[in-house]
Coordinates of C-alpha atoms in Angstrom, one line a residue:
X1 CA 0.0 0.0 0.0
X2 CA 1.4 3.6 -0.6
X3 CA 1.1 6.3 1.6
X4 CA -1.0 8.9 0.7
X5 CA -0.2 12.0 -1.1
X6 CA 0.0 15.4 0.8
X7 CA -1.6 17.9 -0.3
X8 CA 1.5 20.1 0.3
X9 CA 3.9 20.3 -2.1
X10 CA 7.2 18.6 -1.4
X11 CA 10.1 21.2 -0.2
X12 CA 13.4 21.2 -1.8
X13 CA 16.0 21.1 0.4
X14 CA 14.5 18.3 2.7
X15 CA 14.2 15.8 -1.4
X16 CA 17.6 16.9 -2.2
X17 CA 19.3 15.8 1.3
X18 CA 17.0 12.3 0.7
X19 CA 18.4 11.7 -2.5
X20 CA 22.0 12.7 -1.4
X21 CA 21.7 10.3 1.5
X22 CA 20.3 7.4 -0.3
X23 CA 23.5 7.7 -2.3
X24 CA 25.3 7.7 0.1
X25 CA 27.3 10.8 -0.7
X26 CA 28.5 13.7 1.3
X27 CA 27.8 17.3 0.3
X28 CA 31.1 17.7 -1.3
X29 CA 30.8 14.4 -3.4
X30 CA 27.4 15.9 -5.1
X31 CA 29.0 19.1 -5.8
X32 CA 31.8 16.9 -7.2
X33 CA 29.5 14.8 -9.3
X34 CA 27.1 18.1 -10.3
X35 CA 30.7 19.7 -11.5
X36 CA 31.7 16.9 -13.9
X37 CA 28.5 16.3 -15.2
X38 CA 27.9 20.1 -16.2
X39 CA 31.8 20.6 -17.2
X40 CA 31.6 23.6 -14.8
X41 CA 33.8 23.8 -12.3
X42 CA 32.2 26.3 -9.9
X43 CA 29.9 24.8 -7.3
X44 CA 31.4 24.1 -3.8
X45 CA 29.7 22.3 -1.3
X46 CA 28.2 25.4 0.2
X47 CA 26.4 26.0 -2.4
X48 CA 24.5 22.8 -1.9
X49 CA 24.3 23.6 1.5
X50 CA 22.7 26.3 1.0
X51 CA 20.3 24.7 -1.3
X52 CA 19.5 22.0 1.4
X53 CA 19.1 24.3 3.7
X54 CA 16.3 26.4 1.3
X55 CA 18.8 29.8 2.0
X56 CA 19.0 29.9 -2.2
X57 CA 17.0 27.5 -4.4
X58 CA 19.0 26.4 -7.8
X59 CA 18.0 28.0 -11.1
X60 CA 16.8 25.9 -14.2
X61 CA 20.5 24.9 -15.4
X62 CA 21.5 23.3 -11.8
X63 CA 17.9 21.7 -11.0
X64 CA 18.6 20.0 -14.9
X65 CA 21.6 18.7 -13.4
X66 CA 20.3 18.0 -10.5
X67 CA 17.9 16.0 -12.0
X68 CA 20.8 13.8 -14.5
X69 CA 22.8 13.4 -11.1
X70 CA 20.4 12.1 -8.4
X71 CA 18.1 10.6 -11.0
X72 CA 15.0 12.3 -10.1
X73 CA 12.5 13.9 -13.0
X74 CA 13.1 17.2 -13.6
X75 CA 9.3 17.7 -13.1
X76 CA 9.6 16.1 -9.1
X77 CA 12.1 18.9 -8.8
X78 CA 10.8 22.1 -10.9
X79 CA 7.6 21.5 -8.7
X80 CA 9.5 21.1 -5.6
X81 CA 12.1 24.4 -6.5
X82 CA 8.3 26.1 -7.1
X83 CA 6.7 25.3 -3.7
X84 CA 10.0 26.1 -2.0
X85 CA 9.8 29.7 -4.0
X86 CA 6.4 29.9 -2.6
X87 CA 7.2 29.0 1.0
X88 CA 10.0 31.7 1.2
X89 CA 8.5 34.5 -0.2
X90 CA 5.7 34.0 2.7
X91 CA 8.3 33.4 5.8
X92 CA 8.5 36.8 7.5
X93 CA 11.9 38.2 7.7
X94 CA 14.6 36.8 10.5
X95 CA 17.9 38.1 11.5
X96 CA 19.7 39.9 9.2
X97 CA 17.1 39.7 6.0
X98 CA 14.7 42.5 5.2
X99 CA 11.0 42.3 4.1
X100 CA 11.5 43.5 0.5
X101 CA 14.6 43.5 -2.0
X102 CA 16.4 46.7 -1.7
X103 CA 15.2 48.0 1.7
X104 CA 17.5 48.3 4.4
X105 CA 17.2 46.7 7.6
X106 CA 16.4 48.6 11.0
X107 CA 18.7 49.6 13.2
X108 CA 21.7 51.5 12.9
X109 CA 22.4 53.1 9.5
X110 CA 25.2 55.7 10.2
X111 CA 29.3 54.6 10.5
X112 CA 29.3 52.2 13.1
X113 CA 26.5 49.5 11.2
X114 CA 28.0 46.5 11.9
X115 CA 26.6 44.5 9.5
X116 CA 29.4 45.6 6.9
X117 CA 27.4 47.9 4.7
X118 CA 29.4 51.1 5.7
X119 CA 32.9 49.4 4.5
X120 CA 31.7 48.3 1.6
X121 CA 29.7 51.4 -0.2
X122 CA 33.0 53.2 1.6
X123 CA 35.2 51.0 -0.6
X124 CA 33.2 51.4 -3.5
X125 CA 32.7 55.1 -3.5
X126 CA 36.7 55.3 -3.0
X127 CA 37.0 52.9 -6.0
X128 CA 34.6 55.1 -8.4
X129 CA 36.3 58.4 -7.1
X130 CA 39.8 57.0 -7.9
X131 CA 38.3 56.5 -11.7
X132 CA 36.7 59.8 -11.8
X133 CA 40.4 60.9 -11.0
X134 CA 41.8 59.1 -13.4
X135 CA 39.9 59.9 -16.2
X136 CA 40.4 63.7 -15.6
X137 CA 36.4 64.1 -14.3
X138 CA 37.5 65.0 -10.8
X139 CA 34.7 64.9 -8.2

């Protein structure tokens, strides 16, 4: 007898960790198989980490992969990738995410953020002054 279908959509993380495990493979042995299979050499085994954690869900050219690699349809997984899409852009915000692209988080927005946004547009803004400067526009 099977067990009978949920009516909520499976989540991807928790089906990619299955089918790892019923390999028997460690992250870093999938992102090893995903990288010869695709001829790319580029995914660590953060990255699928971060997939089986649901922080990032994989766009269409890894979930192909995915898909060649652990054997599953790509339509198990597209559907899955979908309903994990769904499921995040309903969470409210945690620690250190805001509740919309592009808005910034509350709290402290002058020098001393300490979330590393100062150093970085400081960095920037020195780096796009120094080509102002070179290129004769001054400031």
């Amino acid at each position: 007898m099977t067990a009978p279908r949920s009516s909520r959509p499976t989540q991807l993380g928790p089906l990619l960790a299955r089918c790892r495990l019923a390999r028997g493979w460690s992250q870093q042995r999938a992102a090893a198989e995903l990288c010869a299979a695709a001829g790319v050499p580029t995914l660590s085994r953060h990255e699928v980490s971060r997939w089986e954690r649901q922080r990032r869900v994989p766009g269409g050219f890894w979930l192909g992969w995915l898909a060649v690699v652990l054997d599953v349809p790509l339509v198990t997984l597209t559907e899955a990738a979908a309903g994990t899409r769904r499921a995040g852009s309903t969470r409210a915000p945690g620690p250190g995410r805001t509740a919309a692209a592009g808005t910034r988080p509350a709290g402290r927005t002058g020098p001393g953020r300490t979330d590393g946004t100062r150093a970085c547009v400081t960095v920037l803004g020195r780096t796009e002054a120094e080509a102002r400067r070179r290129s004769g526009q001054g400031l």
